[in-house]
Short mmCIF file of C-alpha atoms in Angstrom, two decimals:
data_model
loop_
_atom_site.label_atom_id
_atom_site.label_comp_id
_atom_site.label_asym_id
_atom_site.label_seq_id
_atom_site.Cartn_x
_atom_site.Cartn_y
_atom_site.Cartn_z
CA UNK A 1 -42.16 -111.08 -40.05
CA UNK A 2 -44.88 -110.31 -42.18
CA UNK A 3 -44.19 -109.93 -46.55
CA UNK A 4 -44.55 -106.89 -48.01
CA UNK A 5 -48.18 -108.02 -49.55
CA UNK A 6 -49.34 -108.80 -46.30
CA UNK A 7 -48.11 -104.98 -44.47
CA UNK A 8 -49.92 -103.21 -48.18
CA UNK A 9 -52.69 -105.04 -47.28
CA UNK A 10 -52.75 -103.73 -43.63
CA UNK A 11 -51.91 -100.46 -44.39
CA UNK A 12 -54.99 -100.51 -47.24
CA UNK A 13 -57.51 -101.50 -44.12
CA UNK A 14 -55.98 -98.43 -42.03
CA UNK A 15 -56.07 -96.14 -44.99
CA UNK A 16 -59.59 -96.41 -45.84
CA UNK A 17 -60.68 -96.24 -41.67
CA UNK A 18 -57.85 -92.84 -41.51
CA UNK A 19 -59.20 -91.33 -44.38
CA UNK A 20 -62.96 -91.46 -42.85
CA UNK A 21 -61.59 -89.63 -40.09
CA UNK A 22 -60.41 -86.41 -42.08
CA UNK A 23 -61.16 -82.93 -42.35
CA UNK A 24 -61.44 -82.38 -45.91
CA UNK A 25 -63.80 -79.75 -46.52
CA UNK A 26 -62.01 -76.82 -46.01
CA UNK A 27 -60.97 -74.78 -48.70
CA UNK A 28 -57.20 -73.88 -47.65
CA UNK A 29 -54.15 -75.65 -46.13
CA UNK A 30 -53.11 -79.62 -45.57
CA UNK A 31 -53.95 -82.49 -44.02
CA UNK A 32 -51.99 -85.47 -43.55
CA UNK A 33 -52.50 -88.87 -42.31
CA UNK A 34 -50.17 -91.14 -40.62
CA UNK A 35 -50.06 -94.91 -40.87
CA UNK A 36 -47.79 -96.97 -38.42
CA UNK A 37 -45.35 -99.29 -40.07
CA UNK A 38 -44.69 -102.54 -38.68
CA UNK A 39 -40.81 -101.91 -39.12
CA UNK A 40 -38.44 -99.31 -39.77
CA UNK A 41 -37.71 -100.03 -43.76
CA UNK A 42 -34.90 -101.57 -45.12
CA UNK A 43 -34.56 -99.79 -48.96
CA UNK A 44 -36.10 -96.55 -50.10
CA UNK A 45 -36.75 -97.41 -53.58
CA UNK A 46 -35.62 -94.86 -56.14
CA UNK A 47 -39.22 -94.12 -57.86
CA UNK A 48 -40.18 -91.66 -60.94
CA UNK A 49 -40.82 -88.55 -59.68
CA UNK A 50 -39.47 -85.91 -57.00
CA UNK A 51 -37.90 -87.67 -54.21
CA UNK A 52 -35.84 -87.15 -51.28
CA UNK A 53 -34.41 -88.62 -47.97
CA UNK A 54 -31.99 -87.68 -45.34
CA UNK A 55 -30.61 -90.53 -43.36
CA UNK A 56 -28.53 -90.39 -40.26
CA UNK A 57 -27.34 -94.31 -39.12
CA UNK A 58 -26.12 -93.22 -35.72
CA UNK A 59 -28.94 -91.20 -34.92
CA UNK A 60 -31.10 -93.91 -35.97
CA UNK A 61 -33.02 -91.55 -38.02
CA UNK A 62 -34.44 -91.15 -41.67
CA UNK A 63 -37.05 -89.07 -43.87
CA UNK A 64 -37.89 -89.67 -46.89
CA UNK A 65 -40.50 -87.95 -49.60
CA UNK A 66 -42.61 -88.99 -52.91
CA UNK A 67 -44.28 -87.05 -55.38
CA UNK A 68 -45.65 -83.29 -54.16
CA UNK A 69 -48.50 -82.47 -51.91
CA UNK A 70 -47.56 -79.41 -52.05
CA UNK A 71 -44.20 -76.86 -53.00
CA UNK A 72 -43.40 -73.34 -53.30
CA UNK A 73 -39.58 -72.28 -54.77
CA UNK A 74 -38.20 -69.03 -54.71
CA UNK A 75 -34.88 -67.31 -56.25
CA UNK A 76 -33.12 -63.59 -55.80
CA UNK A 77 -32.26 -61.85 -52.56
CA UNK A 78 -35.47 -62.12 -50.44
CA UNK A 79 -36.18 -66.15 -51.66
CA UNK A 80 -35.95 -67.34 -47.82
CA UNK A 81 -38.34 -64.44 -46.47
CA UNK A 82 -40.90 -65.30 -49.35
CA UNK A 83 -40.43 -69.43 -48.48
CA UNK A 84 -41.10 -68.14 -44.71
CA UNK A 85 -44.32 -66.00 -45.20
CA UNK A 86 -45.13 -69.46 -47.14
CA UNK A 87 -44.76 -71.93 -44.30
CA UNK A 88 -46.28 -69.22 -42.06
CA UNK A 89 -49.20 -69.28 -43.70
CA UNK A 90 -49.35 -73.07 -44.03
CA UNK A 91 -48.90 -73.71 -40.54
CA UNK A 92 -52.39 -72.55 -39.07
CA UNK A 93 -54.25 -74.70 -41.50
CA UNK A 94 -51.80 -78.09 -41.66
CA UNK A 95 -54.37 -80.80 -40.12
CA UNK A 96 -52.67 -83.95 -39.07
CA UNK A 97 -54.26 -87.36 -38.11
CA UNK A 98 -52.26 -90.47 -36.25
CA UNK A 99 -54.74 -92.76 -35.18
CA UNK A 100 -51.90 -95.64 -34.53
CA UNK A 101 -50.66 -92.92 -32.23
CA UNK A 102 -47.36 -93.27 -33.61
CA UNK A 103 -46.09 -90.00 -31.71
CA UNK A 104 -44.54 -88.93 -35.41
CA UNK A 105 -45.62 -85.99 -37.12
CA UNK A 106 -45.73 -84.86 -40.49
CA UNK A 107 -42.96 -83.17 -42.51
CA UNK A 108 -41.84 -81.12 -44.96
CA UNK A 109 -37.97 -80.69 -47.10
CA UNK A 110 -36.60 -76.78 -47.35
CA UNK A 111 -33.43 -75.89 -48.37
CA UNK A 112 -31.87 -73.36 -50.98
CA UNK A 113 -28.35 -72.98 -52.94
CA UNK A 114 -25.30 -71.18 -51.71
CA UNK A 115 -26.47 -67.50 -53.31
CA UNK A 116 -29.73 -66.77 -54.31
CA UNK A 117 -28.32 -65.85 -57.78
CA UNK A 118 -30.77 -66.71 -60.82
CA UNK A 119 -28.00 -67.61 -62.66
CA UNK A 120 -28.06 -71.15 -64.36
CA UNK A 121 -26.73 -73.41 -61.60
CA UNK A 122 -24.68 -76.91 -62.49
CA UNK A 123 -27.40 -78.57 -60.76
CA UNK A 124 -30.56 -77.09 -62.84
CA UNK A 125 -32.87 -79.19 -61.67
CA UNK A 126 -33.48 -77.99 -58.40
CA UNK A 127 -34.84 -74.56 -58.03
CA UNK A 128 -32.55 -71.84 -56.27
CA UNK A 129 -34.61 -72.62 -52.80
CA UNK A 130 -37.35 -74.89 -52.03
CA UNK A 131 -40.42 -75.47 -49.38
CA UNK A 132 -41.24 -78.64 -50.22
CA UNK A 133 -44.27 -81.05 -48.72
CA UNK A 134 -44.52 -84.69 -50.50
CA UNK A 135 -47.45 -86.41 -50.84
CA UNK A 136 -45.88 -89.85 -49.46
CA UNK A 137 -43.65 -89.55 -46.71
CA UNK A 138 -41.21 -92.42 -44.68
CA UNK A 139 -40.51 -91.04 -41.34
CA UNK A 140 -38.37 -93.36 -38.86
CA UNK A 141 -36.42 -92.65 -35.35
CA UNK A 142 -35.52 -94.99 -32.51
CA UNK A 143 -37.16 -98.51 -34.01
CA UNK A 144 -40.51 -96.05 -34.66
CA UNK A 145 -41.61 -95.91 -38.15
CA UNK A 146 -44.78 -94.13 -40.18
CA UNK A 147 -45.83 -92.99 -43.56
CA UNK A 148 -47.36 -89.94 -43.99
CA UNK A 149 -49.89 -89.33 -46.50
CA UNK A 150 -50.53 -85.62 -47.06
CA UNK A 151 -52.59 -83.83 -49.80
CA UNK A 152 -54.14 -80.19 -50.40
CA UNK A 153 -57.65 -79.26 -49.49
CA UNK A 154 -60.73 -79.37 -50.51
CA UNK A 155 -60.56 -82.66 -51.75
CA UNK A 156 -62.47 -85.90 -51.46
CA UNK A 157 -62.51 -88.98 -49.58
CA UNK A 158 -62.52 -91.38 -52.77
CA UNK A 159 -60.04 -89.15 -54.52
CA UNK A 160 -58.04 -89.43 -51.64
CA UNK A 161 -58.33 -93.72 -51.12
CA UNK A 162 -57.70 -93.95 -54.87
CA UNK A 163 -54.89 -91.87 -55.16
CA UNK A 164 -52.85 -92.67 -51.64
CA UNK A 165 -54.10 -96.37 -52.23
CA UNK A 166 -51.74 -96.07 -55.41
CA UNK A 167 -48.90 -94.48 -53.82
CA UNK A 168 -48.94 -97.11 -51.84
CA UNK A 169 -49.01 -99.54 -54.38
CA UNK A 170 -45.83 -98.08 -55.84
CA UNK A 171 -44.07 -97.56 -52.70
CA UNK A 172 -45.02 -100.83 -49.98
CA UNK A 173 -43.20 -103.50 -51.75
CA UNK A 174 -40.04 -101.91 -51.99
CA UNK A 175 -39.53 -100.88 -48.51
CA UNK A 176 -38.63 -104.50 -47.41
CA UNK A 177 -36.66 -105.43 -50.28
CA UNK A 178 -33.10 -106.79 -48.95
CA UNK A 179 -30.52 -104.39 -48.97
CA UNK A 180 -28.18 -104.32 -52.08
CA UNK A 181 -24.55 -105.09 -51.31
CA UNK A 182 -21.89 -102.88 -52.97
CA UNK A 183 -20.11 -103.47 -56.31
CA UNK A 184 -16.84 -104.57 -57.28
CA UNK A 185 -14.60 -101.14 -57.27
CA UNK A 186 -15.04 -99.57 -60.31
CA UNK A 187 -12.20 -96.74 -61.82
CA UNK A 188 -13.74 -93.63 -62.23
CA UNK A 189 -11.68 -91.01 -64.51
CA UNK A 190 -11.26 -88.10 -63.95
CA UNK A 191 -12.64 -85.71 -67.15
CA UNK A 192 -12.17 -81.90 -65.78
CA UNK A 193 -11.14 -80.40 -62.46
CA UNK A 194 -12.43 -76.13 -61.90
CA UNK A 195 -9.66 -74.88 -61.33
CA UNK A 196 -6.57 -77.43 -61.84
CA UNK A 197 -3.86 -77.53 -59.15
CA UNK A 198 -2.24 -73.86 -60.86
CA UNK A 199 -5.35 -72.30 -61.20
CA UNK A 200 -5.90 -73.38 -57.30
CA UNK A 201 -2.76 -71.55 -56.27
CA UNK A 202 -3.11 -68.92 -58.66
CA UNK A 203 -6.61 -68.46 -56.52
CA UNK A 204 -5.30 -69.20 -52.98
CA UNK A 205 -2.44 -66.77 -53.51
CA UNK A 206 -4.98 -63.89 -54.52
CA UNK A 207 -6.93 -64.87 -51.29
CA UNK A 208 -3.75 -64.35 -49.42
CA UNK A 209 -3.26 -61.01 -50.97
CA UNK A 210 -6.82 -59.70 -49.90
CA UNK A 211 -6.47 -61.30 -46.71
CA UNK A 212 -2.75 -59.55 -45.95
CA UNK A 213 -4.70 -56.49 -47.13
CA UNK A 214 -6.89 -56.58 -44.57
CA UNK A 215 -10.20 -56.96 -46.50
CA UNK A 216 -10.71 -60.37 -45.68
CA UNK A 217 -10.20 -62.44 -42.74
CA UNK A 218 -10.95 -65.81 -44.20
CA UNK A 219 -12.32 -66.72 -47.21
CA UNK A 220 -13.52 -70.46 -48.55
CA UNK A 221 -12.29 -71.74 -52.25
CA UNK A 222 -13.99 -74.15 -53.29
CA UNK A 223 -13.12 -77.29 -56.46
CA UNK A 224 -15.14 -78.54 -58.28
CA UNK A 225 -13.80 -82.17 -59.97
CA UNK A 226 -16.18 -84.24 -63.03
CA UNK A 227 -15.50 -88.06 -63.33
CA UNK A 228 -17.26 -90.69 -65.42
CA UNK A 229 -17.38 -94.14 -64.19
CA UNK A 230 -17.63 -97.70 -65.91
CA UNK A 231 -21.38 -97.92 -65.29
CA UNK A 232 -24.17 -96.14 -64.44
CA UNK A 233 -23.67 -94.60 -60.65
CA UNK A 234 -26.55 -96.86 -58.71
CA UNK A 235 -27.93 -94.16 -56.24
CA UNK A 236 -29.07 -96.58 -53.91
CA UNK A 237 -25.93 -98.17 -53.41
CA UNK A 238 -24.16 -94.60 -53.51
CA UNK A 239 -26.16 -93.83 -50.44
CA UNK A 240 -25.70 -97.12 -48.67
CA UNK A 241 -21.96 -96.86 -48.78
CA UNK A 242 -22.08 -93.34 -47.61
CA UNK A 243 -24.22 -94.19 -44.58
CA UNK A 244 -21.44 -97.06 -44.06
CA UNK A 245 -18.23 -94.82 -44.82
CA UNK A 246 -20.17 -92.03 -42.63
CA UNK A 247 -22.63 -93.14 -40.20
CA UNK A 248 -21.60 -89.73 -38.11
CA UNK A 249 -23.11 -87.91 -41.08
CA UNK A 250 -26.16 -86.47 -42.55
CA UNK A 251 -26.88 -88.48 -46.04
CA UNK A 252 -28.80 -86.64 -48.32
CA UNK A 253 -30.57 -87.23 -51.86
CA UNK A 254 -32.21 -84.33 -53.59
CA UNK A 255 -34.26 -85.80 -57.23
CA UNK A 256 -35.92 -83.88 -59.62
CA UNK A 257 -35.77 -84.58 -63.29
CA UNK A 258 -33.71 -87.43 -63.48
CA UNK A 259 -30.67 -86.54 -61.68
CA UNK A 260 -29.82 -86.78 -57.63
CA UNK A 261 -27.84 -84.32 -55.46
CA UNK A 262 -26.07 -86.57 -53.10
CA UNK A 263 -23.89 -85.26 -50.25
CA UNK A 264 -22.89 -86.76 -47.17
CA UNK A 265 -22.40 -83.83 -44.45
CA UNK A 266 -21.21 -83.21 -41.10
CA UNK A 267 -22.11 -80.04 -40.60
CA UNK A 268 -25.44 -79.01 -38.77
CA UNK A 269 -26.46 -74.95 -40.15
CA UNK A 270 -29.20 -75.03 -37.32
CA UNK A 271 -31.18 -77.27 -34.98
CA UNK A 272 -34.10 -75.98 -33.52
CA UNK A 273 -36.82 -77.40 -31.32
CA UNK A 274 -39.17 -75.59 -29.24
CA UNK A 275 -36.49 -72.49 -28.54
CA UNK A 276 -34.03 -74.31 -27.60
CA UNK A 277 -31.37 -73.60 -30.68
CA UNK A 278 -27.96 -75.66 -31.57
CA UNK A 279 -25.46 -74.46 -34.11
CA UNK A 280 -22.19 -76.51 -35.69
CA UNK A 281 -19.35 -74.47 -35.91
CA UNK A 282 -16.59 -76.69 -37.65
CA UNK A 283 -13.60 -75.35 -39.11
CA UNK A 284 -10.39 -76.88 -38.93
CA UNK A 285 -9.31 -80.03 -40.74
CA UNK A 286 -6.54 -82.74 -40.53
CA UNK A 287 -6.59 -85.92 -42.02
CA UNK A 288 -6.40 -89.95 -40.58
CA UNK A 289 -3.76 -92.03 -40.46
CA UNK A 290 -4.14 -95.98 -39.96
CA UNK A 291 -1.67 -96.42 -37.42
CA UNK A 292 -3.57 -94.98 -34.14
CA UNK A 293 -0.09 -93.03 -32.12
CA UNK A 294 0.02 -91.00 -35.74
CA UNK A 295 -3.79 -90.27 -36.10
CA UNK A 296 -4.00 -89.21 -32.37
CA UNK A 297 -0.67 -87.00 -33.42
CA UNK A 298 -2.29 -85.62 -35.79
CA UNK A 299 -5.91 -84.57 -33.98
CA UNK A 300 -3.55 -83.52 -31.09
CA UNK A 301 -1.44 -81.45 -33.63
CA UNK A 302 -4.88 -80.02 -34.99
CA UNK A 303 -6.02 -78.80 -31.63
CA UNK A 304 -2.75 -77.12 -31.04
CA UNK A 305 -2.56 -75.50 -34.22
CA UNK A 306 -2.89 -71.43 -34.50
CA UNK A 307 -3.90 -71.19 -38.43
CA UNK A 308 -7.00 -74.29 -37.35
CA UNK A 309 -7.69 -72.33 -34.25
CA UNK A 310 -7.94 -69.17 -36.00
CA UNK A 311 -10.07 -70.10 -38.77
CA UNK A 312 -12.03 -71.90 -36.23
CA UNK A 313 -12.69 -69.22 -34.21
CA UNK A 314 -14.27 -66.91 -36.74
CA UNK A 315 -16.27 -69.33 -37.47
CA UNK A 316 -17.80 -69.05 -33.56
CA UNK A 317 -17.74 -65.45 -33.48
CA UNK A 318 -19.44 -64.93 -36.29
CA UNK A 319 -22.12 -67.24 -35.35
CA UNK A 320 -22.23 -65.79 -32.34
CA UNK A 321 -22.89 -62.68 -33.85
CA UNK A 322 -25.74 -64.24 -35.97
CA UNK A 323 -27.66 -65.66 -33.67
CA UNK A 324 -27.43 -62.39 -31.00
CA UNK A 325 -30.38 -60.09 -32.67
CA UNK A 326 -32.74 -63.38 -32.47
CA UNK A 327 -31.93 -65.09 -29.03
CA UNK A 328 -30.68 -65.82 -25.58
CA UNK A 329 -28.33 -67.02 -23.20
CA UNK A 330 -25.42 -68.11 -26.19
CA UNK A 331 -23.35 -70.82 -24.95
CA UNK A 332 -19.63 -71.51 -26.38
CA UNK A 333 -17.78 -74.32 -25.23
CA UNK A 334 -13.96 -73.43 -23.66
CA UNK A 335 -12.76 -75.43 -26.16
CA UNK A 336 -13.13 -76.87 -29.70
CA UNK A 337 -13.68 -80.64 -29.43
CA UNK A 338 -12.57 -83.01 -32.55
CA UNK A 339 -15.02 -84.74 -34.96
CA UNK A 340 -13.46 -87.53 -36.00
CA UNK A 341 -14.67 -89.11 -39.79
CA UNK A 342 -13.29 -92.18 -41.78
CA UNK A 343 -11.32 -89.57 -43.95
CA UNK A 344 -10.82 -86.51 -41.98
CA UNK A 345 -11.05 -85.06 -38.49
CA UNK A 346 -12.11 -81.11 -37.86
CA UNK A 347 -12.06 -79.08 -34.93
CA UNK A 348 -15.62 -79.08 -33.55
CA UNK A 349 -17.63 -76.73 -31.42
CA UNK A 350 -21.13 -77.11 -30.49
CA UNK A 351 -23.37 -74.03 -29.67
CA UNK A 352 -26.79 -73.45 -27.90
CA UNK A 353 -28.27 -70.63 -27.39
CA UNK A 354 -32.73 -69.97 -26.55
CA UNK A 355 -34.48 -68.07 -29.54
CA UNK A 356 -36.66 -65.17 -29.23
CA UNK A 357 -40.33 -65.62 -29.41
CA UNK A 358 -41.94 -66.40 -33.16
CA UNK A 359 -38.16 -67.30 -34.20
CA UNK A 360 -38.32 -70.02 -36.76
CA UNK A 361 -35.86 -72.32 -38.71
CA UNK A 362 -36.51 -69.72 -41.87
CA UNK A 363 -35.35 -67.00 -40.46
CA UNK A 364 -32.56 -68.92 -38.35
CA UNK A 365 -31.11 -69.99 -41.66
CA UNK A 366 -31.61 -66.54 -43.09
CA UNK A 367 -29.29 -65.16 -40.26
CA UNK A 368 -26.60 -67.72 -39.94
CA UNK A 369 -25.93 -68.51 -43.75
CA UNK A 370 -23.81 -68.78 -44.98
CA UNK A 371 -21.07 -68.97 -42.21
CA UNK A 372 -17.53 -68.70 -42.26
CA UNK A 373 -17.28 -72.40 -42.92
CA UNK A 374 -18.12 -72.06 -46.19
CA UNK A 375 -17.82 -68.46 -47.11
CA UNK A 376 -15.36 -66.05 -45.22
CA UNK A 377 -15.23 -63.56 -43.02
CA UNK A 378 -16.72 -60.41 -43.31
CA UNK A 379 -19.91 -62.83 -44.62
CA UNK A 380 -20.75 -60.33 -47.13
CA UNK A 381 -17.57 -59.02 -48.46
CA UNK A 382 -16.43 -62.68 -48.87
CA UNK A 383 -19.49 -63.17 -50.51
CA UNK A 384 -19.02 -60.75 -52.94
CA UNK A 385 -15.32 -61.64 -53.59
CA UNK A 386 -16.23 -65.26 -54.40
CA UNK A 387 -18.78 -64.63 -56.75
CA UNK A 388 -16.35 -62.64 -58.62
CA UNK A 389 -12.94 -65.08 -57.49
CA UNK A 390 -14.77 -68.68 -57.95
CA UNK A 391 -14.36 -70.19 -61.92
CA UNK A 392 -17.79 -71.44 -61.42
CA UNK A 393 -21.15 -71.25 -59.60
CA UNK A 394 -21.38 -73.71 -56.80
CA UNK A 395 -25.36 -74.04 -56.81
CA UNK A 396 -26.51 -76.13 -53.74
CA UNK A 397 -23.00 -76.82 -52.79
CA UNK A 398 -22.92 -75.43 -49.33
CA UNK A 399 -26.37 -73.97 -49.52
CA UNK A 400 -28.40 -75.80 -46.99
CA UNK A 401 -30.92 -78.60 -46.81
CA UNK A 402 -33.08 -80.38 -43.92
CA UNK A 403 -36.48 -81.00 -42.77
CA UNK A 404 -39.46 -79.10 -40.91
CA UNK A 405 -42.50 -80.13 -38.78
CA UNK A 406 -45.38 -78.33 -39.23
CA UNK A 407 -44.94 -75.82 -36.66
CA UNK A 408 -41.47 -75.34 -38.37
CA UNK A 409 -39.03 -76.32 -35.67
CA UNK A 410 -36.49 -78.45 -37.75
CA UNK A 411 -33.28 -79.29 -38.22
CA UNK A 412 -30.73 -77.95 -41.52
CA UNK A 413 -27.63 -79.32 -42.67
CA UNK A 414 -24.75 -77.65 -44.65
CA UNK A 415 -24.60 -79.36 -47.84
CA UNK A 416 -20.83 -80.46 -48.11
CA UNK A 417 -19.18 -83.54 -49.52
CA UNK A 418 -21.68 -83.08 -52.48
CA UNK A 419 -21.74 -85.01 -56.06
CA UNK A 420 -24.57 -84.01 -58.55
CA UNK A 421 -25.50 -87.78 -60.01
CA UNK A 422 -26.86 -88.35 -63.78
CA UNK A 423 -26.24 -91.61 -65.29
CA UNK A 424 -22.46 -92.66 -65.63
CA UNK A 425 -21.12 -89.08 -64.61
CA UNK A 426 -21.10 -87.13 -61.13
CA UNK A 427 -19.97 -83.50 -60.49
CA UNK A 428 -17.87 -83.13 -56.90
CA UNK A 429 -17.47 -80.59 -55.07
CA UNK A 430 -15.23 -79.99 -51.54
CA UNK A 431 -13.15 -76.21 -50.22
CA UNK A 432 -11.43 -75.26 -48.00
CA UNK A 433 -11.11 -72.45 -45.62
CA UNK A 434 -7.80 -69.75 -46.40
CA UNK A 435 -6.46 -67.81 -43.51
CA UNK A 436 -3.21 -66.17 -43.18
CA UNK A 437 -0.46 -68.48 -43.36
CA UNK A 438 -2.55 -70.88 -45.49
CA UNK A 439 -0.34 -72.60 -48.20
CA UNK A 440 -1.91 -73.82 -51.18
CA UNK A 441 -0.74 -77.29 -51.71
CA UNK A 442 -1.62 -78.02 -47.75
CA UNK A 443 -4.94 -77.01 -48.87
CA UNK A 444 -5.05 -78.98 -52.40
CA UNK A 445 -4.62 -81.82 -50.31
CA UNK A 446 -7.62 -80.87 -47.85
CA UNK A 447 -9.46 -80.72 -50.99
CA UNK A 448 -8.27 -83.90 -52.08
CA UNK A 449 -8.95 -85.51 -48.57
CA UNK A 450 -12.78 -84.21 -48.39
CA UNK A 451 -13.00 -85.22 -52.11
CA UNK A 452 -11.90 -88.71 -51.77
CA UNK A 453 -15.62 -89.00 -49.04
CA UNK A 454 -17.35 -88.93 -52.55
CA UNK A 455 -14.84 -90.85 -54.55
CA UNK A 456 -14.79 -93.86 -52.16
CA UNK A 457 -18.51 -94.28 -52.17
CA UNK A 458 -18.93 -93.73 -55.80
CA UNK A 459 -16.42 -96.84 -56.33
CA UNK A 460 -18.42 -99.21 -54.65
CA UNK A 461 -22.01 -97.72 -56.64
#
């Protein structure tokens, strides 16, 4: 097993042969190198600067990004449509070079908060949507691994060996590092909850109302719940015990100016590759139970359950009902299966359908989000009534965050079980869907159940 001088070296030798090899002279666009790694890293060390990864253990998959090659953020109603015509345009003139023939490809991060509102968002330091390309990225699936060096053109060859030769510098070493271990428990208080337990009922009781009205179907309240702990909240270890806790789930970091979005999701917005297209629809939530006859009670009580099945349908009709202007041959299954986590268990239902010609991932997402997972049903008249309804603004909370190839197939994840992470404090967030017959302390203590994904983790970090 070689050190981590020894692989900075090698990767040094292939950088300045790759870099030889580039088209640089062009005056518009990307290019991007690849370098194999001799092993799929250990750590992704937590460096100044923009970062992010996404990390999914039982896929054996993980992305990660440094610095900015290149970015392009957006707010208001038509943000997604003006981040498309961006990554349009980039996508003709994205040059890519793998001379270890790695059979990766270069990336880049999009995603965008629940509304594009330009009001001030809890977590201001993301913009309200963002096309994203960093300059160093980690790409790793299936024992492969890669970095990917990208950089606007025109640029030079020795600007470009200086500056990657840097970056790598910065970034080699602490890919091997041995994984850190998680801390002792730690007590985290709890400073403010948005809304407390009354305010929740007060809120689930006017959902009711508009619901037995008839102007809503379903509609998703969300909490949001502060805590401070006894030390600063190490990110790194927050991640590693949510890839433990989780390993079924999407882990994500989002870092820009000091302080990390965190969330650890199950929930797929959109697949694509090609134009072949798969879509999560999960609604429906029980919790565990240690002793195995009472949690298989309980996932068989879920699956027979006509308030679960209900809100669990809307959610597949009205995805259904997204996807039908942009593509083919929808497929539903008969019935929902169950997605079993560590804390929770939801009625699950997988669906494919084959997009239309020129359909991307932009405007996928800008047709199936929000869903009624996370929002209602009617979309927009939920919409509206939460924005009104809600005590505060969720920002990214269940917006929507993933990665794209350069031809913009990608994949998107809801961004649930979130925490917003600066210093010693973290910001939760978790909801839950109200249909008719809902009863506000059984929801509370869904709430309290998706909650405690975040709270466990954050104990151990």
């Amino acid at each position: 097993m070689r050190a981590p001088l020894q692989v900075l070296d090698q990767l040094k030798a292939a950088l300045t042969e790759g870099v030889a090899a580039l088209p640089l002279d062009q005056d518009q666009g990307l290019v991007s190198l690849l370098l194999a790694l001799p092993r799929v890293p250990t750590s992704l060390p937590q460096l100044a600067g923009p970062h992010f990864q996404f990390r999914h253990v039982h896929r054996d998959e993980l992305r990660a990004g440094y610095g900015c090659a290149a970015e392009w953020s957006a707010e208001g109603p038509d943000r997604l449509q003006r981040l498309a015509a961006a990554g349009r345009a980039l996508r003709p003139h994205w040059d890519r070079a793998d001379p270890d023939e790695t059979g990766l490809d270069a990336f880049a991060m999009f995603g965008f908060a629940a509304t594009g509102d330009a009001a001030p968002m809890i977590e201001d330091h993301l913009p309200n949507a963002l096309f994203w390309v960093p300059e160093v990225g980690v790409r790793a699936c299936q024992g492969e691994a890669a970095l990917v060096l990208s950089a606007p053109r025109p640029t030079t060859a020795e600007r470009l060996l200086q500056r990657w030769s840097e970056a790598l510098e910065r970034l080699v070493p602490g890919l091997y590092r041995p994984v850190d271990g998680p801390l002792t428990a730690a007590h985290l208080r709890r400073d403010f909850a948005e809304p407390d337990q009354a305010g929740w009922a007060e809120l689930v009781d006017q959902a009711l109302h508009e619901i037995n009205y008839g102007s809503l179907q379903k509609v998703v309240l969300s909490r949001r719940l502060d805590v401070a702990g006894t030390r600063g909240f190490d990110v790194d270890r927050l991640l590693g015990a949510l890839s433990c806790l989780f390993p079924s789930c999407q882990v994500v970091q989002l870092r820009r100016n000091g302080s990390s979005f965190v969330a650890a999701t199950p929930e797929r917005l959109l697949s694509q590759q090609g134009r072949e297209i798969e879509v999560d629809a999960i609604a429906g939530t029980a919790g565990r139970d240690a002793d195995s006859a009472a949690d298989t009670a309980l996932g068989l009580a879920l699956r027979a359950s006509d308030k679960n099945l209900r809100e669990h349908q809307f959610v597949i009709d009205a995805i259904c009902e997204a996807l039908e202007p942009c593509s083919t041959d929808i497929e539903t299954p008969a019935e929902p299966q169950l997605m079993q986590l560590s804390n929770a268990q939801h009625l699950w239902s997988p669906i494919r359908a084959y997009a239309d010609e020129a359909v991307d991932v932009f405007q996928l997402a800008e047709q199936l989000h929000p869903t009624p997972a996370t929002n209602g049903q009617p979309r927009h008249t939920a919409r509206g009534w939460l924005q009104h309804g809600e005590p505060f603004d969720r920002g990214w909370y269940t917006g929507a965050a993933g990665t794209l190839d350069p031809d913009l197939s990608g994949e998107l994840w809801v961004l649930l079980r979130c925490a917003r992470i600066c210093g010693h404090r973290a910001e939760l967030y978790a909801g839950a869907g109200i249909v008719k017959g809902s009863d506000p302390a059984t929801e509370w203590d869904e709430t309290e159940a998706k909650l405690g994904a975040m709270l466990s983790a954050l104990q151990f970090a």
